[in-house]
PDB file of C-alpha atoms and ligand atoms in Angstrom:
ATOM      1  CA  UNK O 477       8.236 -23.075  -2.946  1.00  0.00           C
ATOM      2  CA  UNK O 478       9.077 -22.411   0.679  1.00  0.00           C
ATOM      3  CA  UNK O 479      12.248 -22.633   2.774  1.00  0.00           C
ATOM      4  CA  UNK O 480      12.607 -24.902   5.786  1.00  0.00           C
ATOM      5  CA  UNK O 481      15.867 -25.349   7.690  1.00  0.00           C
ATOM      6  CA  UNK O 482      18.203 -24.830   4.733  1.00  0.00           C
ATOM      7  CA  UNK O 483      16.090 -26.458   1.992  1.00  0.00           C
ATOM      8  CA  UNK O 484      13.773 -24.961  -0.629  1.00  0.00           C
ATOM      9  CA  UNK O 485      10.813 -27.275  -1.217  1.00  0.00           C
ATOM     10  CA  UNK O 486       7.112 -27.315  -2.179  1.00  0.00           C
ATOM     11  CA  UNK O 487       4.881 -26.088   0.630  1.00  0.00           C
ATOM     12  CA  UNK O 488       3.139 -29.475   0.903  1.00  0.00           C
ATOM     13  CA  UNK O 489       6.486 -31.159   1.549  1.00  0.00           C
ATOM     14  CA  UNK O 490       7.519 -28.714   4.279  1.00  0.00           C
ATOM     15  CA  UNK O 491       6.816 -30.494   7.558  1.00  0.00           C
ATOM     16  CA  UNK O 492       7.494 -29.388  11.134  1.00  0.00           C
ATOM     17  CA  UNK O 493       7.145 -31.516  14.272  1.00  0.00           C
ATOM     18  CA  UNK O 494       4.032 -30.927  16.379  1.00  0.00           C
ATOM     19  CA  UNK O 495       6.476 -30.499  19.266  1.00  0.00           C
ATOM     20  CA  UNK O 496       7.996 -27.416  17.672  1.00  0.00           C
ATOM     21  CA  UNK O 497       7.902 -24.682  20.314  1.00  0.00           C
ATOM     22  CA  UNK O 498       6.488 -22.315  17.717  1.00  0.00           C
ATOM     23  CA  UNK O 499       3.415 -24.570  17.529  1.00  0.00           C
ATOM     24  CA  UNK O 500       3.219 -25.359  21.257  1.00  0.00           C
ATOM     25  CA  UNK O 501       4.128 -21.982  22.822  1.00  0.00           C
ATOM     26  CA  UNK O 502       4.258 -19.423  20.004  1.00  0.00           C
ATOM     27  CA  UNK O 503       7.929 -19.347  21.056  1.00  0.00           C
ATOM     28  CA  UNK O 504       9.512 -17.593  18.096  1.00  0.00           C
ATOM     29  CA  UNK O 505       9.981 -14.345  16.206  1.00  0.00           C
ATOM     30  CA  UNK O 506       9.410 -13.277  12.617  1.00  0.00           C
ATOM     31  CA  UNK O 507       9.903 -10.664   9.904  1.00  0.00           C
ATOM     32  CA  UNK O 508       8.127  -9.639   6.741  1.00  0.00           C
ATOM     33  CA  UNK O 509      10.183  -7.937   4.047  1.00  0.00           C
ATOM     34  CA  UNK O 510       8.569  -6.292   1.032  1.00  0.00           C
ATOM     35  CA  UNK O 511      10.264  -7.145  -2.267  1.00  0.00           C
ATOM     36  CA  UNK O 512       9.782  -4.869  -5.286  1.00  0.00           C
ATOM     37  CA  UNK O 513      10.826  -6.150  -8.721  1.00  0.00           C
ATOM     38  CA  UNK O 514      12.720  -8.943  -6.918  1.00  0.00           C
ATOM     39  CA  UNK O 515      14.733  -6.458  -4.847  1.00  0.00           C
ATOM     40  CA  UNK O 516      14.122  -6.605  -1.078  1.00  0.00           C
ATOM     41  CA  UNK O 517      13.391  -3.199   0.442  1.00  0.00           C
ATOM     42  CA  UNK O 518      15.440  -2.275   3.550  1.00  0.00           C
ATOM     43  CA  UNK O 519      16.739  -5.811   4.016  1.00  0.00           C
ATOM     44  CA  UNK O 520      19.543  -4.761   6.377  1.00  0.00           C
ATOM     45  CA  UNK O 521      17.033  -3.029   8.648  1.00  0.00           C
ATOM     46  CA  UNK O 522      14.730  -6.068   8.692  1.00  0.00           C
ATOM     47  CA  UNK O 523      17.678  -8.340   9.502  1.00  0.00           C
ATOM     48  CA  UNK O 524      18.786  -5.962  12.260  1.00  0.00           C
ATOM     49  CA  UNK O 525      15.278  -6.047  13.758  1.00  0.00           C
ATOM     50  CA  UNK O 526      15.245  -9.850  13.502  1.00  0.00           C
ATOM     51  CA  UNK O 527      18.586  -9.996  15.338  1.00  0.00           C
ATOM     52  CA  UNK O 528      17.179  -7.740  18.036  1.00  0.00           C
ATOM     53  CA  UNK O 529      13.970  -9.797  18.413  1.00  0.00           C
ATOM     54  CA  UNK O 530      16.035 -12.999  18.621  1.00  0.00           C
ATOM     55  CA  UNK O 531      18.387 -11.509  21.206  1.00  0.00           C
ATOM     56  CA  UNK O 532      15.489 -10.230  23.351  1.00  0.00           C
ATOM     57  CA  UNK O 533      13.769 -13.640  23.085  1.00  0.00           C
ATOM     58  CA  UNK O 534      17.112 -15.361  23.798  1.00  0.00           C
ATOM     59  CA  UNK O 535      16.807 -17.541  20.687  1.00  0.00           C
ATOM     60  CA  UNK O 536      20.050 -18.331  18.873  1.00  0.00           C
ATOM     61  CA  UNK O 537      20.341 -16.762  15.431  1.00  0.00           C
ATOM     62  CA  UNK O 538      21.225 -19.735  13.250  1.00  0.00           C
ATOM     63  CA  UNK O 539      22.543 -17.725  10.272  1.00  0.00           C
ATOM     64  CA  UNK O 540      24.926 -14.885   9.515  1.00  0.00           C
ATOM     65  CA  UNK O 541      23.581 -11.843   7.658  1.00  0.00           C
ATOM     66  CA  UNK O 542      25.160 -13.150   4.446  1.00  0.00           C
ATOM     67  CA  UNK O 543      23.440 -16.521   4.863  1.00  0.00           C
ATOM     68  CA  UNK O 544      20.089 -14.846   5.487  1.00  0.00           C
ATOM     69  CA  UNK O 545      20.600 -12.742   2.398  1.00  0.00           C
ATOM     70  CA  UNK O 546      21.516 -15.748   0.232  1.00  0.00           C
ATOM     71  CA  UNK O 547      18.560 -17.810   1.439  1.00  0.00           C
ATOM     72  CA  UNK O 548      16.144 -14.914   0.953  1.00  0.00           C
ATOM     73  CA  UNK O 549      17.408 -14.340  -2.601  1.00  0.00           C
ATOM     74  CA  UNK O 550      17.098 -18.076  -3.344  1.00  0.00           C
ATOM     75  CA  UNK O 551      13.478 -18.011  -2.188  1.00  0.00           C
ATOM     76  CA  UNK O 552      12.708 -14.850  -4.207  1.00  0.00           C
ATOM     77  CA  UNK O 553      14.170 -16.519  -7.315  1.00  0.00           C
ATOM     78  CA  UNK O 554      11.918 -19.536  -6.925  1.00  0.00           C
ATOM     79  CA  UNK O 555       8.706 -17.497  -7.189  1.00  0.00           C
ATOM     80  CA  UNK O 556       6.919 -16.674 -10.453  1.00  0.00           C
ATOM     81  CA  UNK O 557       5.899 -13.122  -9.378  1.00  0.00           C
ATOM     82  CA  UNK O 558       8.138 -10.037  -9.011  1.00  0.00           C
ATOM     83  CA  UNK O 559       6.631  -8.107  -6.086  1.00  0.00           C
ATOM     84  CA  UNK O 560       6.741 -10.293  -3.008  1.00  0.00           C
ATOM     85  CA  UNK O 561       6.225 -10.303   0.724  1.00  0.00           C
ATOM     86  CA  UNK O 562       8.920 -12.542   2.158  1.00  0.00           C
ATOM     87  CA  UNK O 563       7.906 -13.880   5.572  1.00  0.00           C
ATOM     88  CA  UNK O 564      10.505 -15.575   7.756  1.00  0.00           C
ATOM     89  CA  UNK O 565      10.334 -16.928  11.253  1.00  0.00           C
ATOM     90  CA  UNK O 566      12.679 -18.559  13.732  1.00  0.00           C
ATOM     91  CA  UNK O 567      11.369 -20.656  16.617  1.00  0.00           C
ATOM     92  CA  UNK O 568      13.246 -22.065  19.579  1.00  0.00           C
ATOM     93  CA  UNK O 569      12.997 -25.497  17.963  1.00  0.00           C
ATOM     94  CA  UNK O 570      11.605 -28.937  18.711  1.00  0.00           C
ATOM     95  CA  UNK O 571      11.663 -30.290  22.280  1.00  0.00           C
ATOM     96  CA  UNK O 572       9.592 -32.150  24.854  1.00  0.00           C
ATOM     97  CA  UNK O 573       7.001 -29.710  26.171  1.00  0.00           C
ATOM     98  CA  UNK O 574       8.435 -27.730  29.063  1.00  0.00           C
ATOM     99  CA  UNK O 575       8.286 -23.964  29.478  1.00  0.00           C
ATOM    100  CA  UNK O 576      11.976 -23.651  30.358  1.00  0.00           C
ATOM    101  CA  UNK O 577      14.396 -23.439  27.429  1.00  0.00           C
ATOM    102  CA  UNK O 578      15.438 -26.834  26.019  1.00  0.00           C
ATOM    103  CA  UNK O 579      19.154 -27.617  26.321  1.00  0.00           C
ATOM    104  CA  UNK O 580      19.887 -28.888  22.831  1.00  0.00           C
ATOM    105  CA  UNK O 581      17.173 -27.729  20.463  1.00  0.00           C
ATOM    106  CA  UNK O 582      18.089 -26.342  17.039  1.00  0.00           C
ATOM    107  CA  UNK O 583      16.122 -23.238  16.018  1.00  0.00           C
ATOM    108  CA  UNK O 584      13.559 -23.958  13.285  1.00  0.00           C
ATOM    109  CA  UNK O 585      13.705 -21.549  10.331  1.00  0.00           C
ATOM    110  CA  UNK O 586      10.766 -21.250   7.983  1.00  0.00           C
ATOM    111  CA  UNK O 587      10.366 -18.787   5.102  1.00  0.00           C
ATOM    112  CA  UNK O 588       7.687 -18.282   2.490  1.00  0.00           C
ATOM    113  CA  UNK O 589       6.988 -15.650  -0.120  1.00  0.00           C
ATOM    114  CA  UNK O 590       3.577 -14.430  -1.217  1.00  0.00           C
ATOM    115  CA  UNK O 591       2.572 -11.869  -3.833  1.00  0.00           C
ATOM    116  CA  UNK O 592       2.889  -8.414  -2.294  1.00  0.00           C
ATOM    117  CA  UNK O 593      -0.464  -6.673  -2.222  1.00  0.00           C
ATOM    118  CA  UNK O 594      -0.175  -2.940  -1.529  1.00  0.00           C
ATOM    119  CA  UNK O 595      -3.371  -0.889  -1.362  1.00  0.00           C
ATOM    120  CA  UNK O 596      -4.424  -0.087  -4.965  1.00  0.00           C
ATOM    121  CA  UNK O 597      -4.409   3.622  -6.000  1.00  0.00           C
ATOM    122  CA  UNK O 598      -8.205   3.996  -5.837  1.00  0.00           C
ATOM    123  CA  UNK O 599      -8.170   2.777  -2.226  1.00  0.00           C
ATOM    124  CA  UNK O 600      -5.270   5.108  -1.395  1.00  0.00           C
ATOM    125  CA  UNK O 601      -7.339   7.986  -2.839  1.00  0.00           C
ATOM    126  CA  UNK O 602     -10.300   7.092  -0.654  1.00  0.00           C
ATOM    127  CA  UNK O 603      -8.523   6.111   2.575  1.00  0.00           C
ATOM    128  CA  UNK O 604     -10.026   3.714   5.099  1.00  0.00           C
ATOM    129  CA  UNK O 605     -12.041   3.549   8.291  1.00  0.00           C
ATOM    130  CA  UNK O 606     -10.613   2.525  11.656  1.00  0.00           C
ATOM    131  CA  UNK O 607     -12.100   1.575  14.977  1.00  0.00           C
ATOM    132  CA  UNK O 608     -10.400   1.855  18.359  1.00  0.00           C
ATOM    133  CA  UNK O 609      -9.740  -0.640  21.136  1.00  0.00           C
ATOM    134  CA  UNK O 610      -7.869  -0.794  24.409  1.00  0.00           C
ATOM    135  CA  UNK O 611      -4.358  -2.109  23.860  1.00  0.00           C
ATOM    136  CA  UNK O 612      -4.438  -5.206  26.043  1.00  0.00           C
ATOM    137  CA  UNK O 613      -1.348  -6.911  24.602  1.00  0.00           C
ATOM    138  CA  UNK O 614       1.733  -7.805  26.644  1.00  0.00           C
ATOM    139  CA  UNK O 615       4.321  -5.156  27.498  1.00  0.00           C
ATOM    140  CA  UNK O 616       6.992  -6.296  25.016  1.00  0.00           C
ATOM    141  CA  UNK O 617       5.378  -5.216  21.761  1.00  0.00           C
ATOM    142  CA  UNK O 618       8.863  -4.197  20.558  1.00  0.00           C
ATOM    143  CA  UNK O 619       9.653  -7.898  20.013  1.00  0.00           C
ATOM    144  CA  UNK O 620       8.263  -9.131  16.689  1.00  0.00           C
ATOM    145  CA  UNK O 621       6.906 -12.290  18.292  1.00  0.00           C
ATOM    146  CA  UNK O 622       4.941 -14.961  16.431  1.00  0.00           C
ATOM    147  CA  UNK O 623       2.624 -15.092  19.498  1.00  0.00           C
ATOM    148  CA  UNK O 624       0.097 -12.793  17.853  1.00  0.00           C
ATOM    149  CA  UNK O 625      -3.147 -13.766  19.567  1.00  0.00           C
ATOM    150  CA  UNK O 626      -3.468 -10.282  21.094  1.00  0.00           C
ATOM    151  CA  UNK O 627      -3.022  -8.620  17.695  1.00  0.00           C
ATOM    152  CA  UNK O 628      -5.294 -11.196  16.031  1.00  0.00           C
ATOM    153  CA  UNK O 629      -8.163 -10.519  18.460  1.00  0.00           C
ATOM    154  CA  UNK O 630      -7.713  -6.769  18.084  1.00  0.00           C
ATOM    155  CA  UNK O 631      -7.568  -6.911  14.277  1.00  0.00           C
ATOM    156  CA  UNK O 632     -10.771  -8.945  14.273  1.00  0.00           C
ATOM    157  CA  UNK O 633     -12.577  -6.038  15.971  1.00  0.00           C
ATOM    158  CA  UNK O 634     -11.994  -3.878  12.870  1.00  0.00           C
ATOM    159  CA  UNK O 635     -12.517  -6.792  10.471  1.00  0.00           C
ATOM    160  CA  UNK O 636     -15.990  -7.334  11.929  1.00  0.00           C
ATOM    161  CA  UNK O 637     -16.697  -3.601  11.707  1.00  0.00           C
ATOM    162  CA  UNK O 638     -15.660  -3.651   8.024  1.00  0.00           C
ATOM    163  CA  UNK O 639     -12.754  -1.297   8.856  1.00  0.00           C
ATOM    164  CA  UNK O 640      -9.116  -1.265   7.734  1.00  0.00           C
ATOM    165  CA  UNK O 641      -7.435  -1.197  11.123  1.00  0.00           C
ATOM    166  CA  UNK O 642      -7.892  -1.169  14.896  1.00  0.00           C
ATOM    167  CA  UNK O 643      -6.139   1.799  16.503  1.00  0.00           C
ATOM    168  CA  UNK O 644      -4.943   1.034  20.010  1.00  0.00           C
ATOM    169  CA  UNK O 645      -4.889   3.145  23.156  1.00  0.00           C
ATOM    170  CA  UNK O 646      -3.215   2.226  26.427  1.00  0.00           C
ATOM    171  CA  UNK O 647      -3.899   4.340  29.519  1.00  0.00           C
ATOM    172  CA  UNK O 648      -5.415   7.072  27.354  1.00  0.00           C
ATOM    173  CA  UNK O 649      -2.459   7.229  24.980  1.00  0.00           C
ATOM    174  CA  UNK O 650      -1.929   6.107  21.405  1.00  0.00           C
ATOM    175  CA  UNK O 651       0.337   3.097  20.979  1.00  0.00           C
ATOM    176  CA  UNK O 652      -0.008   1.686  17.438  1.00  0.00           C
ATOM    177  CA  UNK O 653      -2.560  -0.332  15.433  1.00  0.00           C
ATOM    178  CA  UNK O 654      -3.130  -4.099  15.325  1.00  0.00           C
ATOM    179  CA  UNK O 655      -0.660  -4.604  12.446  1.00  0.00           C
ATOM    180  CA  UNK O 656       0.759  -1.139  11.729  1.00  0.00           C
ATOM    181  CA  UNK O 657       2.211   2.011  13.276  1.00  0.00           C
ATOM    182  CA  UNK O 658       0.151   5.203  13.557  1.00  0.00           C
ATOM    183  CA  UNK O 659       0.991   8.816  12.669  1.00  0.00           C
ATOM    184  CA  UNK O 660      -1.215  11.863  13.130  1.00  0.00           C
ATOM    185  CA  UNK O 661      -0.992  15.394  11.754  1.00  0.00           C
ATOM    186  CA  UNK O 662      -1.943  18.396  13.899  1.00  0.00           C
ATOM    187  CA  UNK O 663      -1.585  21.937  12.592  1.00  0.00           C
ATOM    188  CA  UNK O 664       0.840  20.771   9.921  1.00  0.00           C
ATOM    189  CA  UNK O 665       3.086  18.804  12.313  1.00  0.00           C
ATOM    190  CA  UNK O 666       3.409  15.042  11.841  1.00  0.00           C
ATOM    191  CA  UNK O 667       3.446  13.197  15.175  1.00  0.00           C
ATOM    192  CA  UNK O 668       3.912   9.593  16.262  1.00  0.00           C
ATOM    193  CA  UNK O 669       4.602   7.861  19.586  1.00  0.00           C
ATOM    194  CA  UNK O 670       8.325   7.408  20.321  1.00  0.00           C
ATOM    195  CA  UNK O 671       9.831   3.930  20.132  1.00  0.00           C
ATOM    196  CA  UNK O 672       9.310   2.031  23.367  1.00  0.00           C
ATOM    197  CA  UNK O 673       8.501  -1.471  24.533  1.00  0.00           C
ATOM    198  CA  UNK O 674       4.817  -0.694  23.814  1.00  0.00           C
ATOM    199  CA  UNK O 675       5.136  -0.513  20.017  1.00  0.00           C
ATOM    200  CA  UNK O 676       6.862  -2.385  17.247  1.00  0.00           C
ATOM    201  CA  UNK O 677       9.736  -0.322  15.816  1.00  0.00           C
ATOM    202  CA  UNK O 678       8.372  -0.302  12.263  1.00  0.00           C
ATOM    203  CA  UNK O 679      10.719  -0.205   9.301  1.00  0.00           C
ATOM    204  CA  UNK O 680       8.125   1.897   7.424  1.00  0.00           C
ATOM    205  CA  UNK O 681       7.879   4.207  10.487  1.00  0.00           C
ATOM    206  CA  UNK O 682      11.628   4.842  10.112  1.00  0.00           C
ATOM    207  CA  UNK O 683      11.288   5.450   6.354  1.00  0.00           C
ATOM    208  CA  UNK O 684       8.510   7.993   6.976  1.00  0.00           C
ATOM    209  CA  UNK O 685      10.661   9.762   9.589  1.00  0.00           C
ATOM    210  CA  UNK O 686      13.637   9.861   7.192  1.00  0.00           C
ATOM    211  CA  UNK O 687      11.516  11.180   4.319  1.00  0.00           C
ATOM    212  CA  UNK O 688      10.037  13.882   6.575  1.00  0.00           C
ATOM    213  CA  UNK O 689      13.539  14.952   7.668  1.00  0.00           C
ATOM    214  CA  UNK O 690      14.940  14.937   4.106  1.00  0.00           C
ATOM    215  CA  UNK O 691      12.056  16.960   2.715  1.00  0.00           C
ATOM    216  CA  UNK O 692      11.676  19.418   5.576  1.00  0.00           C
ATOM    217  CA  UNK O 693       8.289  18.227   6.866  1.00  0.00           C
ATOM    218  CA  UNK O 694       8.016  18.888  10.618  1.00  0.00           C
ATOM    219  CA  UNK O 695       7.776  15.627  12.568  1.00  0.00           C
ATOM    220  CA  UNK O 696       7.946  14.969  16.275  1.00  0.00           C
ATOM    221  CA  UNK O 697       7.932  11.781  18.292  1.00  0.00           C
ATOM    222  CA  UNK O 698       5.880  12.340  21.434  1.00  0.00           C
ATOM    223  CA  UNK O 699       3.263  10.744  23.641  1.00  0.00           C
ATOM    224  CA  UNK O 700      -0.126  11.334  22.007  1.00  0.00           C
ATOM    225  CA  UNK O 701      -3.349  11.563  24.023  1.00  0.00           C
ATOM    226  CA  UNK O 702      -6.403   9.689  22.750  1.00  0.00           C
ATOM    227  CA  UNK O 703      -8.373  12.921  22.267  1.00  0.00           C
ATOM    228  CA  UNK O 704      -5.557  14.313  20.110  1.00  0.00           C
ATOM    229  CA  UNK O 705      -5.947  11.360  17.743  1.00  0.00           C
ATOM    230  CA  UNK O 706      -9.707  11.840  17.586  1.00  0.00           C
ATOM    231  CA  UNK O 707      -9.255  15.573  16.980  1.00  0.00           C
ATOM    232  CA  UNK O 708      -6.333  15.229  14.540  1.00  0.00           C
ATOM    233  CA  UNK O 709      -6.365  16.811  11.080  1.00  0.00           C
ATOM    234  CA  UNK O 710      -5.018  13.559   9.612  1.00  0.00           C
ATOM    235  CA  UNK O 711      -4.351  10.008  10.788  1.00  0.00           C
ATOM    236  CA  UNK O 712      -2.195   7.523   8.856  1.00  0.00           C
ATOM    237  CA  UNK O 713      -1.163   3.919   9.388  1.00  0.00           C
ATOM    238  CA  UNK O 714       2.146   2.573   8.100  1.00  0.00           C
ATOM    239  CA  UNK O 715       3.465  -0.929   7.474  1.00  0.00           C
ATOM    240  CA  UNK O 716       5.490  -2.838   4.913  1.00  0.00           C
ATOM    241  CA  UNK O 717       2.321  -3.995   3.152  1.00  0.00           C
ATOM    242  CA  UNK O 718       0.013  -0.991   3.721  1.00  0.00           C
ATOM    243  CA  UNK O 719       2.896   1.442   3.069  1.00  0.00           C
ATOM    244  CA  UNK O 720       1.421   4.823   4.117  1.00  0.00           C
ATOM    245  CA  UNK O 721      -2.361   4.737   4.244  1.00  0.00           C
ATOM    246  CA  UNK O 722      -4.852   7.426   5.347  1.00  0.00           C
ATOM    247  CA  UNK O 723      -7.494   6.769   8.002  1.00  0.00           C
ATOM    248  CA  UNK O 724     -10.525   8.943   7.329  1.00  0.00           C
ATOM    249  CA  UNK O 725     -12.782   7.961  10.233  1.00  0.00           C
ATOM    250  CA  UNK O 726     -12.348   6.586  13.733  1.00  0.00           C
ATOM    251  CA  UNK O 727     -15.272   4.795  15.398  1.00  0.00           C
ATOM    252  CA  UNK O 728     -17.578   6.317  12.793  1.00  0.00           C
ATOM    253  CA  UNK O 729     -16.475   9.946  13.424  1.00  0.00           C
ATOM    254  CA  UNK O 730     -14.684  11.789  10.611  1.00  0.00           C
ATOM    255  CA  UNK O 731     -10.978  12.557  10.911  1.00  0.00           C
ATOM    256  CA  UNK O 732     -10.448  16.116   9.615  1.00  0.00           C
ATOM    257  CA  UNK O 733     -12.757  16.571   6.665  1.00  0.00           C
ATOM    258  CA  UNK O 734     -13.071  12.844   6.085  1.00  0.00           C
ATOM    259  CA  UNK O 735     -10.638  12.650   3.144  1.00  0.00           C
ATOM    260  CA  UNK O 736      -6.944  11.766   2.906  1.00  0.00           C
ATOM    261  CA  UNK O 737      -5.233  15.044   3.816  1.00  0.00           C
ATOM    262  CA  UNK O 738      -2.576  17.155   2.090  1.00  0.00           C
ATOM    263  CA  UNK O 739       0.313  16.049   4.316  1.00  0.00           C
ATOM    264  CA  UNK O 740      -0.642  12.412   3.676  1.00  0.00           C
ATOM    265  CA  UNK O 741      -0.680  13.027  -0.085  1.00  0.00           C
ATOM    266  CA  UNK O 742       2.775  14.556   0.090  1.00  0.00           C
ATOM    267  CA  UNK O 743       4.178  11.700   2.182  1.00  0.00           C
ATOM    268  CA  UNK O 744       2.520   9.064  -0.003  1.00  0.00           C
ATOM    269  CA  UNK O 745       4.126  10.601  -3.081  1.00  0.00           C
ATOM    270  CA  UNK O 746       7.529  10.804  -1.390  1.00  0.00           C
ATOM    271  CA  UNK O 747       7.251   7.165  -0.340  1.00  0.00           C
ATOM    272  CA  UNK O 748       6.365   6.048  -3.875  1.00  0.00           C
ATOM    273  CA  UNK O 749       9.240   8.076  -5.349  1.00  0.00           C
ATOM    274  CA  UNK O 750      11.649   6.629  -2.828  1.00  0.00           C
ATOM    275  CA  UNK O 751      10.495   3.101  -3.691  1.00  0.00           C
ATOM    276  CA  UNK O 752      10.877   3.825  -7.413  1.00  0.00           C
ATOM    277  CA  UNK O 753      14.453   4.975  -6.820  1.00  0.00           C
ATOM    278  CA  UNK O 754      15.217   1.745  -4.995  1.00  0.00           C
ATOM    279  CA  UNK O 755      13.626  -0.299  -7.778  1.00  0.00           C
ATOM    280  CA  UNK O 756      15.416   1.631 -10.489  1.00  0.00           C
ATOM    281  CA  UNK O 757      18.677   0.989  -8.689  1.00  0.00           C
ATOM    282  CA  UNK O 758      17.294  -2.549  -9.100  1.00  0.00           C
ATOM    283  CA  UNK O 759      20.598  -4.241  -8.418  1.00  0.00           C
ATOM    284  CA  UNK O 760      20.929  -7.068  -6.045  1.00  0.00           C
ATOM    285  CA  UNK O 761      24.537  -6.137  -5.457  1.00  0.00           C
ATOM    286  CA  UNK O 762      23.229  -2.813  -4.155  1.00  0.00           C
ATOM    287  CA  UNK O 763      21.309  -4.594  -1.393  1.00  0.00           C
ATOM    288  CA  UNK O 764      23.630  -4.477   1.568  1.00  0.00           C
ATOM    289  CA  UNK O 765      23.090  -6.374   4.765  1.00  0.00           C
TER     290      UNK O 765
HETATM  291  C1  PLP D1396       1.953  -4.495  15.491  1.00  0.00           C
HETATM  292  C2  PLP D1396       2.675  -3.923  14.315  1.00  0.00           C
HETATM  293  N1  PLP D1396       3.109  -2.660  14.370  1.00  0.00           N
HETATM  294  C3  PLP D1396       3.751  -2.079  13.325  1.00  0.00           C
HETATM  295  C4  PLP D1396       3.994  -2.788  12.146  1.00  0.00           C
HETATM  296  C5  PLP D1396       4.694  -2.112  10.998  1.00  0.00           C
HETATM  297  O1  PLP D1396       6.016  -2.583  10.850  1.00  0.00           O
HETATM  298  P1  PLP D1396       6.768  -2.512   9.433  1.00  0.00           P
HETATM  299  O2  PLP D1396       6.690  -1.087   8.975  1.00  0.00           O
HETATM  300  O3  PLP D1396       8.160  -2.933   9.758  1.00  0.00           O
HETATM  301  O4  PLP D1396       6.047  -3.445   8.509  1.00  0.00           O
HETATM  302  C6  PLP D1396       3.574  -4.114  12.055  1.00  0.00           C
HETATM  303  C7  PLP D1396       3.842  -4.882  10.831  1.00  0.00           C
HETATM  304  O5  PLP D1396       3.516  -5.997  10.667  1.00  0.00           O
HETATM  305  C8  PLP D1396       2.902  -4.697  13.161  1.00  0.00           C
HETATM  306  O6  PLP D1396       2.476  -5.969  13.108  1.00  0.00           O
END
């Protein structure tokens, strides 16, 4: 079952006009929230990022936080599986094709939930390969836009190389990866690029930063040169679905000794423990927005 404009219905019955600006222009924004044991993880933060993306895209937010929460819970309840990835998007609505904003269009809201597939433990143990590419996307990567052709083309580079991710450099500096944020470790210090319009402010990125601060792991946000990524002791990617995942080679060259490193192992464990705590709390009432 999926959600379309206030109704929960079978996916085959969910129909959107071909004039929807999401279809015509990619004129919309989205979110993906991981749900563990039917409890959404960091829902308030995802809703805050959605609000920000909508405001930057100048699309009206059709629902209050409480409405979003109710609709998301309704959708979660209609699925047969417990761990879910809830995807939701808002487009500028249906209108005659014209680049300028339509006067009276209602935003279109679509949500679906799929089984959440996190990397299995044996893959986490092994880590994954990455390749690099020039970051040729637009300059507003902080907006979680549904116009993902740039990310799609860049992800395909690693897909065709049989690698997990494409790590992106712009003007000789690390930005992020095609569908995740990037952290490196150098001499025991965790580093990641600061938030800017060139990267998506990841919810997992924030969780990693909080866990590092709580557990006394040194972490700094700073501009990172391409050669510092290639020469790093460890490289990780983070996202709601990949969680924290170690990259063990870049363009065929080993990162560190070619195995997930000790700082990664520590952070992975902390992340899993933190998730367990949230799941044990397991109460919907505890999910604030
Ligand atoms: C380009 C990009 N960067 C970073 C992320 C990670 O964001 P989050 O941790 O909120 O999933 C994503 C997630 O989809 C992404 O597409």
